[in-house]
PDB file of C-alpha atoms and ligand atoms in Angstrom:
ATOM      1  CA  MET M   1      -0.633  -7.118  -8.885  1.00 77.00           C
ATOM      2  CA  VAL M   2      -3.038  -9.773  -7.583  1.00 79.00           C
ATOM      3  CA  ARG M   3      -1.322 -13.084  -6.943  1.00 85.00           C
ATOM      4  CA  LYS M   4      -2.536 -15.977  -9.102  1.00 89.00           C
ATOM      5  CA  VAL M   5      -4.690 -18.560  -7.335  1.00 95.00           C
ATOM      6  CA  THR M   6      -3.210 -22.032  -7.837  1.00 96.00           C
ATOM      7  CA  LYS M   7      -4.293 -23.899  -4.696  1.00 97.00           C
ATOM      8  CA  ALA M   8      -7.752 -25.117  -3.782  1.00 98.00           C
ATOM      9  CA  VAL M   9      -8.993 -26.630  -0.550  1.00 98.00           C
ATOM     10  CA  PHE M  10     -11.781 -29.212  -0.729  1.00 97.00           C
ATOM     11  CA  PRO M  11     -13.254 -29.767   2.735  1.00 97.00           C
ATOM     12  CA  VAL M  12     -14.728 -33.255   2.611  1.00 95.00           C
ATOM     13  CA  ALA M  13     -14.611 -34.186   6.283  1.00 94.00           C
ATOM     14  CA  GLY M  14     -18.286 -33.619   7.117  1.00 91.00           C
ATOM     15  CA  LEU M  15     -20.471 -36.417   8.410  1.00 90.00           C
ATOM     16  CA  GLY M  16     -23.042 -36.212   5.601  1.00 90.00           C
ATOM     17  CA  THR M  17     -25.870 -37.075   7.984  1.00 93.00           C
ATOM     18  CA  ARG M  18     -28.560 -35.941   5.545  1.00 94.00           C
ATOM     19  CA  PHE M  19     -27.654 -38.891   3.340  1.00 94.00           C
ATOM     20  CA  LEU M  20     -27.725 -41.605   5.967  1.00 94.00           C
ATOM     21  CA  PRO M  21     -27.792 -44.547   5.660  1.00 94.00           C
ATOM     22  CA  ALA M  22     -25.863 -44.215   2.349  1.00 91.00           C
ATOM     23  CA  THR M  23     -23.088 -42.206   4.006  1.00 90.00           C
ATOM     24  CA  LYS M  24     -22.601 -44.913   6.615  1.00 89.00           C
ATOM     25  CA  SER M  25     -20.122 -46.498   4.234  1.00 87.00           C
ATOM     26  CA  ILE M  26     -19.808 -44.177   1.204  1.00 89.00           C
ATOM     27  CA  PRO M  27     -18.432 -40.662   1.455  1.00 92.00           C
ATOM     28  CA  LYS M  28     -21.017 -38.171   0.191  1.00 93.00           C
ATOM     29  CA  GLU M  29     -18.475 -36.884  -2.334  1.00 93.00           C
ATOM     30  CA  ILE M  30     -18.402 -40.281  -4.080  1.00 93.00           C
ATOM     31  CA  MET M  31     -22.126 -40.265  -4.737  1.00 94.00           C
ATOM     32  CA  THR M  32     -22.741 -39.968  -8.440  1.00 95.00           C
ATOM     33  CA  LEU M  33     -24.612 -37.503 -10.592  1.00 96.00           C
ATOM     34  CA  VAL M  34     -25.332 -39.581 -13.699  1.00 96.00           C
ATOM     35  CA  ASP M  35     -21.959 -41.398 -13.878  1.00 94.00           C
ATOM     36  CA  ARG M  36     -19.498 -39.077 -12.173  1.00 94.00           C
ATOM     37  CA  PRO M  37     -18.926 -38.674  -8.466  1.00 95.00           C
ATOM     38  CA  LEU M  38     -19.515 -35.226  -7.003  1.00 96.00           C
ATOM     39  CA  ILE M  39     -15.790 -34.887  -6.384  1.00 95.00           C
ATOM     40  CA  GLN M  40     -15.061 -35.227 -10.108  1.00 95.00           C
ATOM     41  CA  TYR M  41     -17.290 -32.251 -10.927  1.00 96.00           C
ATOM     42  CA  ALA M  42     -15.429 -30.184  -8.329  1.00 97.00           C
ATOM     43  CA  ILE M  43     -11.993 -31.254  -9.590  1.00 95.00           C
ATOM     44  CA  ASP M  44     -12.920 -30.538 -13.216  1.00 95.00           C
ATOM     45  CA  GLU M  45     -14.179 -27.086 -12.280  1.00 97.00           C
ATOM     46  CA  ALA M  46     -11.001 -26.321 -10.347  1.00 97.00           C
ATOM     47  CA  ARG M  47      -8.752 -27.563 -13.150  1.00 95.00           C
ATOM     48  CA  ALA M  48     -10.622 -25.411 -15.680  1.00 95.00           C
ATOM     49  CA  ALA M  49      -9.941 -22.441 -13.411  1.00 96.00           C
ATOM     50  CA  GLY M  50      -6.177 -23.098 -13.446  1.00 95.00           C
ATOM     51  CA  ILE M  51      -5.839 -24.757 -10.039  1.00 96.00           C
ATOM     52  CA  GLU M  52      -2.667 -26.855  -9.788  1.00 95.00           C
ATOM     53  CA  GLU M  53      -2.673 -28.042  -6.172  1.00 96.00           C
ATOM     54  CA  PHE M  54      -5.671 -29.858  -4.752  1.00 96.00           C
ATOM     55  CA  ILE M  55      -5.849 -30.111  -0.967  1.00 97.00           C
ATOM     56  CA  PHE M  56      -8.449 -32.424   0.515  1.00 96.00           C
ATOM     57  CA  VAL M  57      -9.440 -32.121   4.132  1.00 96.00           C
ATOM     58  CA  THR M  58     -10.619 -35.628   4.904  1.00 94.00           C
ATOM     59  CA  SER M  59     -11.676 -37.600   7.934  1.00 92.00           C
ATOM     60  CA  ARG M  60     -12.287 -41.106   9.159  1.00 87.00           C
ATOM     61  CA  GLY M  61     -14.172 -43.285   6.683  1.00 83.00           C
ATOM     62  CA  LYS M  62     -13.161 -41.341   3.563  1.00 86.00           C
ATOM     63  CA  GLY M  63     -10.782 -44.002   2.208  1.00 85.00           C
ATOM     64  CA  ALA M  64     -12.903 -44.528  -0.914  1.00 86.00           C
ATOM     65  CA  LEU M  65     -12.315 -40.902  -1.797  1.00 86.00           C
ATOM     66  CA  GLU M  66      -8.535 -41.286  -1.655  1.00 86.00           C
ATOM     67  CA  ASP M  67      -8.724 -44.526  -3.671  1.00 86.00           C
ATOM     68  CA  TYR M  68     -10.755 -42.766  -6.339  1.00 88.00           C
ATOM     69  CA  PHE M  69      -7.703 -40.729  -7.310  1.00 86.00           C
ATOM     70  CA  ASP M  70      -5.371 -43.709  -7.748  1.00 82.00           C
ATOM     71  CA  HIS M  71      -4.625 -44.587 -11.352  1.00 83.00           C
ATOM     72  CA  ALA M  72      -6.537 -47.751 -12.276  1.00 84.00           C
ATOM     73  CA  HIS M  73      -3.679 -49.464 -14.171  1.00 85.00           C
ATOM     74  CA  GLU M  74      -5.296 -52.892 -14.362  1.00 89.00           C
ATOM     75  CA  LEU M  75      -8.555 -51.448 -15.629  1.00 89.00           C
ATOM     76  CA  GLU M  76      -6.699 -49.237 -18.123  1.00 89.00           C
ATOM     77  CA  ASN M  77      -4.800 -52.280 -19.466  1.00 91.00           C
ATOM     78  CA  THR M  78      -7.982 -54.294 -19.835  1.00 91.00           C
ATOM     79  CA  LEU M  79      -9.735 -51.475 -21.693  1.00 89.00           C
ATOM     80  CA  HIS M  80      -6.650 -50.983 -23.868  1.00 92.00           C
ATOM     81  CA  LYS M  81      -6.496 -54.659 -24.800  1.00 91.00           C
ATOM     82  CA  ALA M  82     -10.226 -54.693 -25.562  1.00 89.00           C
ATOM     83  CA  GLY M  83      -9.800 -51.644 -27.800  1.00 90.00           C
ATOM     84  CA  LYS M  84     -12.281 -49.655 -25.718  1.00 91.00           C
ATOM     85  CA  ASN M  85     -10.519 -46.409 -26.403  1.00 90.00           C
ATOM     86  CA  ASP M  86     -13.434 -44.136 -25.551  1.00 90.00           C
ATOM     87  CA  LEU M  87     -13.687 -45.552 -22.054  1.00 91.00           C
ATOM     88  CA  LEU M  88      -9.920 -45.494 -21.687  1.00 91.00           C
ATOM     89  CA  GLU M  89      -9.842 -41.816 -22.579  1.00 89.00           C
ATOM     90  CA  LEU M  90     -12.705 -41.109 -20.172  1.00 86.00           C
ATOM     91  CA  LEU M  91     -10.815 -42.830 -17.387  1.00 86.00           C
ATOM     92  CA  ARG M  92      -7.536 -41.087 -18.173  1.00 85.00           C
ATOM     93  CA  GLN M  93      -9.202 -37.691 -18.021  1.00 85.00           C
ATOM     94  CA  THR M  94      -9.805 -38.332 -14.325  1.00 84.00           C
ATOM     95  CA  ASN M  95      -6.134 -39.120 -13.599  1.00 84.00           C
ATOM     96  CA  MET M  96      -4.300 -36.581 -11.498  1.00 84.00           C
ATOM     97  CA  ASP M  97      -0.583 -35.809 -11.724  1.00 83.00           C
ATOM     98  CA  SER M  98       1.594 -37.284  -8.997  1.00 81.00           C
ATOM     99  CA  GLY M  99       1.998 -34.776  -6.206  1.00 85.00           C
ATOM    100  CA  ALA M 100      -0.933 -32.618  -7.292  1.00 91.00           C
ATOM    101  CA  ILE M 101      -3.137 -33.914  -4.482  1.00 93.00           C
ATOM    102  CA  ALA M 102      -2.498 -33.564  -0.776  1.00 94.00           C
ATOM    103  CA  TYR M 103      -4.604 -34.848   2.083  1.00 94.00           C
ATOM    104  CA  VAL M 104      -4.868 -33.422   5.547  1.00 95.00           C
ATOM    105  CA  ARG M 105      -7.010 -34.863   8.244  1.00 94.00           C
ATOM    106  CA  GLN M 106      -9.664 -33.142  10.288  1.00 94.00           C
ATOM    107  CA  HIS M 107      -9.818 -35.220  13.438  1.00 90.00           C
ATOM    108  CA  LYS M 108     -13.254 -34.055  14.492  1.00 89.00           C
ATOM    109  CA  ALA M 109     -16.058 -32.443  12.470  1.00 89.00           C
ATOM    110  CA  MET M 110     -15.809 -29.008  14.114  1.00 89.00           C
ATOM    111  CA  GLY M 111     -17.247 -27.055  11.221  1.00 91.00           C
ATOM    112  CA  LEU M 112     -16.277 -25.773   7.821  1.00 94.00           C
ATOM    113  CA  GLY M 113     -14.034 -23.034   9.215  1.00 94.00           C
ATOM    114  CA  HIS M 114     -12.086 -25.568  11.219  1.00 94.00           C
ATOM    115  CA  ALA M 115     -11.771 -27.871   8.185  1.00 95.00           C
ATOM    116  CA  VAL M 116     -10.274 -25.057   6.088  1.00 96.00           C
ATOM    117  CA  TRP M 117      -7.950 -24.118   8.953  1.00 94.00           C
ATOM    118  CA  CYS M 118      -6.600 -27.695   8.945  1.00 94.00           C
ATOM    119  CA  ALA M 119      -5.022 -26.914   5.535  1.00 96.00           C
ATOM    120  CA  ARG M 120      -3.150 -23.823   6.776  1.00 94.00           C
ATOM    121  CA  ARG M 121       0.368 -25.265   6.487  1.00 94.00           C
ATOM    122  CA  LEU M 122      -0.197 -26.266   2.872  1.00 95.00           C
ATOM    123  CA  ILE M 123      -1.574 -22.844   1.950  1.00 95.00           C
ATOM    124  CA  GLY M 124       1.117 -20.591   3.406  1.00 90.00           C
ATOM    125  CA  ASP M 125       1.049 -16.988   2.341  1.00 93.00           C
ATOM    126  CA  GLU M 126      -1.010 -16.944  -0.833  1.00 94.00           C
ATOM    127  CA  PRO M 127      -4.659 -16.556  -1.810  1.00 96.00           C
ATOM    128  CA  PHE M 128      -6.478 -19.845  -2.206  1.00 97.00           C
ATOM    129  CA  ALA M 129      -9.806 -21.223  -3.364  1.00 98.00           C
ATOM    130  CA  VAL M 130     -12.242 -23.263  -1.284  1.00 98.00           C
ATOM    131  CA  VAL M 131     -14.655 -25.532  -3.136  1.00 98.00           C
ATOM    132  CA  LEU M 132     -17.542 -27.320  -1.421  1.00 98.00           C
ATOM    133  CA  THR M 133     -18.172 -30.414  -3.471  1.00 97.00           C
ATOM    134  CA  ASP M 134     -21.810 -30.687  -2.488  1.00 95.00           C
ATOM    135  CA  ASP M 135     -22.546 -27.387  -4.226  1.00 97.00           C
ATOM    136  CA  VAL M 136     -22.488 -28.370  -7.888  1.00 98.00           C
ATOM    137  CA  VAL M 137     -22.662 -25.460 -10.294  1.00 97.00           C
ATOM    138  CA  MET M 138     -23.627 -25.813 -13.926  1.00 95.00           C
ATOM    139  CA  GLY M 139     -22.205 -22.782 -15.681  1.00 93.00           C
ATOM    140  CA  GLU M 140     -20.069 -21.697 -18.589  1.00 92.00           C
ATOM    141  CA  PRO M 141     -17.370 -20.656 -17.925  1.00 95.00           C
ATOM    142  CA  PRO M 142     -17.346 -22.726 -14.735  1.00 96.00           C
ATOM    143  CA  CYS M 143     -18.109 -20.795 -11.532  1.00 97.00           C
ATOM    144  CA  LEU M 144     -14.584 -20.889 -10.069  1.00 97.00           C
ATOM    145  CA  GLN M 145     -13.109 -19.619 -13.317  1.00 97.00           C
ATOM    146  CA  GLN M 146     -15.546 -16.693 -13.288  1.00 97.00           C
ATOM    147  CA  MET M 147     -14.419 -15.961  -9.738  1.00 97.00           C
ATOM    148  CA  ILE M 148     -10.702 -16.196 -10.442  1.00 96.00           C
ATOM    149  CA  GLU M 149     -11.080 -13.830 -13.384  1.00 96.00           C
ATOM    150  CA  ALA M 150     -13.047 -11.351 -11.248  1.00 96.00           C
ATOM    151  CA  HIS M 151     -10.609 -11.735  -8.347  1.00 96.00           C
ATOM    152  CA  ALA M 152      -7.689 -10.879 -10.632  1.00 94.00           C
ATOM    153  CA  GLU M 153      -9.322  -7.429 -10.925  1.00 93.00           C
ATOM    154  CA  THR M 154     -10.485  -6.930  -7.335  1.00 95.00           C
ATOM    155  CA  GLY M 155      -7.986  -8.766  -5.113  1.00 94.00           C
ATOM    156  CA  GLY M 156      -9.085  -9.276  -1.495  1.00 95.00           C
ATOM    157  CA  SER M 157     -11.405 -12.183  -0.727  1.00 97.00           C
ATOM    158  CA  MET M 158     -14.391 -13.209  -2.805  1.00 97.00           C
ATOM    159  CA  VAL M 159     -17.447 -15.401  -2.282  1.00 98.00           C
ATOM    160  CA  ALA M 160     -19.847 -16.704  -4.908  1.00 98.00           C
ATOM    161  CA  THR M 161     -23.324 -15.403  -4.296  1.00 98.00           C
ATOM    162  CA  MET M 162     -26.838 -15.855  -5.634  1.00 97.00           C
ATOM    163  CA  GLU M 163     -30.203 -14.316  -4.958  1.00 96.00           C
ATOM    164  CA  VAL M 164     -32.613 -16.427  -2.913  1.00 96.00           C
ATOM    165  CA  PRO M 165     -36.148 -15.687  -1.656  1.00 95.00           C
ATOM    166  CA  LEU M 166     -35.934 -13.762   1.650  1.00 93.00           C
ATOM    167  CA  ASP M 167     -37.633 -16.573   3.591  1.00 92.00           C
ATOM    168  CA  LYS M 168     -34.867 -18.967   2.491  1.00 94.00           C
ATOM    169  CA  THR M 169     -31.979 -16.785   3.707  1.00 95.00           C
ATOM    170  CA  LYS M 170     -31.978 -18.549   7.078  1.00 94.00           C
ATOM    171  CA  SER M 171     -30.348 -21.570   5.441  1.00 92.00           C
ATOM    172  CA  TYR M 172     -27.346 -19.602   4.118  1.00 94.00           C
ATOM    173  CA  GLY M 173     -24.561 -17.204   4.915  1.00 93.00           C
ATOM    174  CA  VAL M 174     -26.009 -13.846   3.819  1.00 95.00           C
ATOM    175  CA  LEU M 175     -24.206 -10.732   2.557  1.00 96.00           C
ATOM    176  CA  ASP M 176     -24.617  -7.234   3.891  1.00 96.00           C
ATOM    177  CA  ILE M 177     -23.881  -5.063   0.864  1.00 96.00           C
ATOM    178  CA  GLU M 178     -21.840  -1.879   0.954  1.00 95.00           C
ATOM    179  CA  GLU M 179     -21.837  -1.230  -2.781  1.00 94.00           C
ATOM    180  CA  ASP M 180     -23.608  -3.017  -5.610  1.00 94.00           C
ATOM    181  CA  MET M 181     -21.557  -2.823  -8.788  1.00 93.00           C
ATOM    182  CA  GLY M 182     -23.647  -5.276 -10.801  1.00 91.00           C
ATOM    183  CA  ALA M 183     -21.979  -8.660 -11.106  1.00 95.00           C
ATOM    184  CA  ILE M 184     -19.632  -7.763  -8.243  1.00 97.00           C
ATOM    185  CA  VAL M 185     -20.782  -6.463  -4.868  1.00 97.00           C
ATOM    186  CA  LYS M 186     -18.599  -5.025  -2.129  1.00 97.00           C
ATOM    187  CA  VAL M 187     -19.441  -6.632   1.168  1.00 97.00           C
ATOM    188  CA  ARG M 188     -19.878  -4.751   4.446  1.00 96.00           C
ATOM    189  CA  GLY M 189     -20.666  -7.768   6.582  1.00 94.00           C
ATOM    190  CA  MET M 190     -21.779 -11.407   6.545  1.00 92.00           C
ATOM    191  CA  VAL M 191     -24.276 -13.198   8.748  1.00 91.00           C
ATOM    192  CA  GLU M 192     -24.424 -16.978   9.000  1.00 88.00           C
ATOM    193  CA  LYS M 193     -27.980 -18.356   8.835  1.00 90.00           C
ATOM    194  CA  PRO M 194     -29.828 -15.236  10.068  1.00 91.00           C
ATOM    195  CA  LYS M 195     -32.960 -16.221  11.988  1.00 92.00           C
ATOM    196  CA  GLU M 196     -34.539 -12.812  11.297  1.00 90.00           C
ATOM    197  CA  ASN M 197     -33.835  -9.539   9.463  1.00 92.00           C
ATOM    198  CA  PRO M 198     -31.472 -10.851   6.784  1.00 94.00           C
ATOM    199  CA  PRO M 199     -29.261  -7.986   5.563  1.00 95.00           C
ATOM    200  CA  SER M 200     -30.030  -8.871   1.898  1.00 96.00           C
ATOM    201  CA  ASN M 201     -31.259 -11.739  -0.253  1.00 95.00           C
ATOM    202  CA  LEU M 202     -27.732 -12.516  -1.477  1.00 97.00           C
ATOM    203  CA  ALA M 203     -26.736 -15.948  -0.223  1.00 97.00           C
ATOM    204  CA  VAL M 204     -23.220 -17.321  -0.173  1.00 97.00           C
ATOM    205  CA  ILE M 205     -22.674 -20.644  -1.924  1.00 97.00           C
ATOM    206  CA  GLY M 206     -19.764 -23.047  -1.681  1.00 97.00           C
ATOM    207  CA  ARG M 207     -17.084 -21.276  -3.731  1.00 98.00           C
ATOM    208  CA  TYR M 208     -14.589 -18.924  -2.143  1.00 98.00           C
ATOM    209  CA  ILE M 209     -11.319 -17.222  -2.945  1.00 98.00           C
ATOM    210  CA  LEU M 210      -9.688 -16.259   0.297  1.00 98.00           C
ATOM    211  CA  ALA M 211      -6.789 -14.073   1.315  1.00 97.00           C
ATOM    212  CA  PRO M 212      -4.227 -15.909   3.475  1.00 96.00           C
ATOM    213  CA  SER M 213      -5.173 -13.617   6.381  1.00 95.00           C
ATOM    214  CA  VAL M 214      -8.441 -15.588   6.639  1.00 96.00           C
ATOM    215  CA  MET M 215      -6.323 -18.445   8.029  1.00 94.00           C
ATOM    216  CA  GLU M 216      -5.063 -16.110  10.749  1.00 91.00           C
ATOM    217  CA  ASN M 217      -8.658 -15.212  11.589  1.00 92.00           C
ATOM    218  CA  LEU M 218      -9.505 -18.912  11.771  1.00 91.00           C
ATOM    219  CA  ASN M 219      -6.512 -19.316  14.051  1.00 85.00           C
ATOM    220  CA  LYS M 220      -8.461 -17.492  16.684  1.00 78.00           C
ATOM    221  CA  LEU M 221     -10.910 -20.378  16.436  1.00 63.00           C
ATOM    222  CA  LYS M 222     -13.862 -18.409  17.594  1.00 60.00           C
ATOM    223  CA  GLN M 223     -17.082 -20.290  18.248  1.00 56.00           C
ATOM    224  CA  GLY M 224     -19.729 -19.005  15.836  1.00 54.00           C
ATOM    225  CA  ALA M 225     -23.311 -20.010  15.138  1.00 53.00           C
ATOM    226  CA  GLY M 226     -24.189 -23.598  16.069  1.00 59.00           C
ATOM    227  CA  GLY M 227     -21.038 -24.166  18.148  1.00 71.00           C
ATOM    228  CA  GLU M 228     -19.018 -24.939  15.004  1.00 81.00           C
ATOM    229  CA  ILE M 229     -16.130 -22.859  13.715  1.00 88.00           C
ATOM    230  CA  GLN M 230     -17.663 -20.879  10.880  1.00 88.00           C
ATOM    231  CA  LEU M 231     -15.802 -19.844   7.767  1.00 93.00           C
ATOM    232  CA  THR M 232     -18.285 -16.977   7.418  1.00 91.00           C
ATOM    233  CA  ASP M 233     -17.065 -15.470  10.703  1.00 90.00           C
ATOM    234  CA  ALA M 234     -13.444 -15.574   9.589  1.00 93.00           C
ATOM    235  CA  ILE M 235     -14.358 -13.835   6.314  1.00 94.00           C
ATOM    236  CA  ALA M 236     -16.431 -11.224   8.173  1.00 92.00           C
ATOM    237  CA  ASP M 237     -13.343 -10.533  10.338  1.00 92.00           C
ATOM    238  CA  GLU M 238     -11.484  -9.550   7.174  1.00 94.00           C
ATOM    239  CA  ILE M 239     -13.873  -6.642   6.732  1.00 95.00           C
ATOM    240  CA  GLU M 240     -13.534  -5.585  10.363  1.00 93.00           C
ATOM    241  CA  GLU M 241      -9.789  -5.511   9.918  1.00 93.00           C
ATOM    242  CA  GLY M 242     -10.139  -3.227   6.899  1.00 95.00           C
ATOM    243  CA  ARG M 243      -9.558  -5.745   4.114  1.00 96.00           C
ATOM    244  CA  ASP M 244     -11.794  -6.101   1.064  1.00 96.00           C
ATOM    245  CA  VAL M 245     -14.400  -8.822   0.593  1.00 97.00           C
ATOM    246  CA  PHE M 246     -16.442  -9.076  -2.573  1.00 98.00           C
ATOM    247  CA  GLY M 247     -19.376 -11.175  -3.719  1.00 98.00           C
ATOM    248  CA  LEU M 248     -19.673 -12.365  -7.300  1.00 98.00           C
ATOM    249  CA  ARG M 249     -23.104 -12.994  -8.763  1.00 97.00           C
ATOM    250  CA  PHE M 250     -21.917 -15.944 -10.840  1.00 97.00           C
ATOM    251  CA  ARG M 251     -23.615 -16.965 -14.055  1.00 97.00           C
ATOM    252  CA  GLY M 252     -24.985 -20.481 -13.782  1.00 96.00           C
ATOM    253  CA  GLN M 253     -27.246 -22.780 -11.819  1.00 97.00           C
ATOM    254  CA  ARG M 254     -26.245 -24.079  -8.413  1.00 97.00           C
ATOM    255  CA  TYR M 255     -27.540 -27.381  -7.037  1.00 97.00           C
ATOM    256  CA  ASP M 256     -27.382 -28.175  -3.345  1.00 97.00           C
ATOM    257  CA  CYS M 257     -26.300 -31.803  -3.608  1.00 97.00           C
ATOM    258  CA  GLY M 258     -25.901 -31.938   0.167  1.00 95.00           C
ATOM    259  CA  SER M 259     -29.691 -32.175   0.359  1.00 95.00           C
ATOM    260  CA  LYS M 260     -31.856 -34.942  -1.062  1.00 96.00           C
ATOM    261  CA  ALA M 261     -34.131 -32.612  -3.052  1.00 96.00           C
ATOM    262  CA  GLY M 262     -31.145 -30.737  -4.491  1.00 97.00           C
ATOM    263  CA  PHE M 263     -29.414 -33.973  -5.445  1.00 97.00           C
ATOM    264  CA  LEU M 264     -32.497 -35.199  -7.302  1.00 97.00           C
ATOM    265  CA  GLN M 265     -32.836 -31.863  -9.110  1.00 97.00           C
ATOM    266  CA  ALA M 266     -29.179 -32.020 -10.128  1.00 98.00           C
ATOM    267  CA  THR M 267     -29.625 -35.580 -11.388  1.00 97.00           C
ATOM    268  CA  VAL M 268     -32.444 -34.423 -13.645  1.00 97.00           C
ATOM    269  CA  ALA M 269     -30.530 -31.347 -14.858  1.00 97.00           C
ATOM    270  CA  PHE M 270     -27.290 -33.209 -15.572  1.00 97.00           C
ATOM    271  CA  GLY M 271     -29.171 -36.108 -17.137  1.00 96.00           C
ATOM    272  CA  LEU M 272     -30.957 -33.737 -19.505  1.00 97.00           C
ATOM    273  CA  ASP M 273     -27.650 -32.017 -20.272  1.00 95.00           C
ATOM    274  CA  ARG M 274     -26.133 -35.227 -21.634  1.00 95.00           C
ATOM    275  CA  ASP M 275     -26.323 -35.827 -25.384  1.00 95.00           C
ATOM    276  CA  ASP M 276     -26.366 -39.596 -24.887  1.00 94.00           C
ATOM    277  CA  LEU M 277     -29.301 -39.537 -22.452  1.00 96.00           C
ATOM    278  CA  ARG M 278     -31.354 -36.430 -23.182  1.00 96.00           C
ATOM    279  CA  GLU M 279     -33.920 -37.808 -25.581  1.00 96.00           C
ATOM    280  CA  GLU M 280     -34.839 -40.964 -23.696  1.00 96.00           C
ATOM    281  CA  PHE M 281     -34.718 -39.300 -20.303  1.00 96.00           C
ATOM    282  CA  ALA M 282     -36.824 -36.296 -21.364  1.00 96.00           C
ATOM    283  CA  GLU M 283     -39.430 -38.623 -22.802  1.00 96.00           C
ATOM    284  CA  TYR M 284     -39.506 -40.607 -19.581  1.00 97.00           C
ATOM    285  CA  LEU M 285     -39.886 -37.466 -17.453  1.00 96.00           C
ATOM    286  CA  HIS M 286     -42.639 -36.237 -19.719  1.00 95.00           C
ATOM    287  CA  ASP M 287     -44.523 -39.542 -19.365  1.00 95.00           C
ATOM    288  CA  VAL M 288     -44.119 -39.628 -15.593  1.00 94.00           C
ATOM    289  CA  LEU M 289     -45.507 -36.115 -15.253  1.00 93.00           C
ATOM    290  CA  ALA M 290     -48.391 -36.888 -17.597  1.00 93.00           C
ATOM    291  CA  MET M 291     -49.257 -40.011 -15.568  1.00 93.00           C
ATOM    292  CA  ARG M 292     -49.143 -38.052 -12.323  1.00 91.00           C
ATOM    293  CA  LYS M 293     -51.396 -35.384 -13.757  1.00 89.00           C
ATOM    294  CA  ALA M 294     -53.868 -37.964 -15.037  1.00 90.00           C
ATOM    295  CA  ALA M 295     -53.990 -39.613 -11.599  1.00 88.00           C
ATOM    296  CA  GLU M 296     -54.774 -36.315  -9.814  1.00 81.00           C
TER     297      GLU M 296
HETATM  298  P1  UTP Q   1     -22.336 -29.583   5.479  1.00 86.77           P
HETATM  299  O1  UTP Q   1     -22.890 -28.465   6.242  1.00 86.77           O
HETATM  300  O2  UTP Q   1     -23.026 -29.991   4.232  1.00 86.77           O
HETATM  301  O3  UTP Q   1     -22.203 -30.818   6.470  1.00 86.77           O
HETATM  302  O4  UTP Q   1     -20.822 -29.226   5.164  1.00 86.77           O
HETATM  303  P2  UTP Q   1     -22.007 -32.350   6.174  1.00 86.77           P
HETATM  304  O5  UTP Q   1     -21.478 -32.976   7.412  1.00 86.77           O
HETATM  305  O6  UTP Q   1     -21.185 -32.578   4.935  1.00 86.77           O
HETATM  306  O7  UTP Q   1     -23.465 -32.905   5.862  1.00 86.77           O
HETATM  307  P3  UTP Q   1     -24.773 -33.056   6.791  1.00 86.77           P
HETATM  308  O8  UTP Q   1     -25.248 -31.661   7.050  1.00 86.77           O
HETATM  309  O9  UTP Q   1     -24.403 -33.808   8.038  1.00 86.77           O
HETATM  310  O10 UTP Q   1     -25.690 -33.839   5.933  1.00 86.77           O
HETATM  311  C1  UTP Q   1     -20.453 -28.436   4.054  1.00 86.77           C
HETATM  312  C2  UTP Q   1     -19.083 -28.876   3.585  1.00 86.77           C
HETATM  313  O11 UTP Q   1     -18.112 -28.707   4.620  1.00 86.77           O
HETATM  314  C3  UTP Q   1     -17.464 -29.934   4.897  1.00 86.77           C
HETATM  315  C4  UTP Q   1     -18.385 -31.009   4.398  1.00 86.77           C
HETATM  316  O12 UTP Q   1     -17.664 -32.181   4.060  1.00 86.77           O
HETATM  317  C5  UTP Q   1     -19.051 -30.345   3.198  1.00 86.77           C
HETATM  318  O13 UTP Q   1     -18.242 -30.442   2.039  1.00 86.77           O
HETATM  319  N1  UTP Q   1     -17.211 -30.012   6.367  1.00 86.77           N
HETATM  320  C6  UTP Q   1     -18.192 -29.668   7.242  1.00 86.77           C
HETATM  321  C7  UTP Q   1     -15.987 -30.437   6.825  1.00 86.77           C
HETATM  322  O14 UTP Q   1     -15.074 -30.778   6.032  1.00 86.77           O
HETATM  323  N2  UTP Q   1     -15.785 -30.515   8.168  1.00 86.77           N
HETATM  324  C8  UTP Q   1     -16.736 -30.165   9.070  1.00 86.77           C
HETATM  325  O15 UTP Q   1     -16.476 -30.222  10.281  1.00 86.77           O
HETATM  326  C9  UTP Q   1     -17.972 -29.741   8.582  1.00 86.77           C
END
């Protein structure tokens, strides 16, 4: 029987250079889509998937992220006294149980693989999820839940994957497919950011379910592409050692909120998804586009 996935690692120790100067003082994960920080979307998705332990790999300058998870007692009291029960409820939904969150520190940004490896002692000998908060996925059921359900059938390790145009594969980890079973593909190999001859157009996005043996592979701390320690390499090693790796074509739309264009697209999509904003926002967008067209 496949062991239930109850732990998730959130690597949030990157430098976020693409969002300078904002990230000089604000962690990227605190930046907001409409009115919720990116980290809240990731936590909500993980909770919906049944995750019980949330492990953050943080770094210098991420204090605001840790503060975000403190209960805001004073604010809750004020809202309570003012009878603002809707806001109070909204705030309480973000509260985390004591002991559900753990922080480990990555002392130097040595890559995603290294960040995940920093959590090894908290993971132990069980499969675990990895969620990259800058990949925000709009989907129902949420992407990680789709993966955990699929993983319960397949076991092994699993990555979320989506089709991208071939000329965009150089920005992603790309799957080499052994068998295409529809929603699930069996993976023969993985290449990080292939400069040429991508093995497929299936790109890996920031959701993973990993066997504990991936930590052992990371232990070897090989230097992969770009001098950083790549998670992709450690997953590819699983296949070489005869263990199964699958890709799941998830249902939903992924936004790359680590890039400026992706963040703006997500802001539009999540704004239009909100009942309280849709009408006014859609009208505004419509007018802006009409004005642009008229000016051309
Ligand atoms: P990115 O490649 O987006 O890097 O990392 P970044 O540093 O966050 O942003 P840019 O490229 O400088 O703008 C993908 C994920 O891996 C984490 C990041 O926090 C992000 O969630 N990461 C990356 C680490 O935790 N540690 C690292 O050493 C590198």
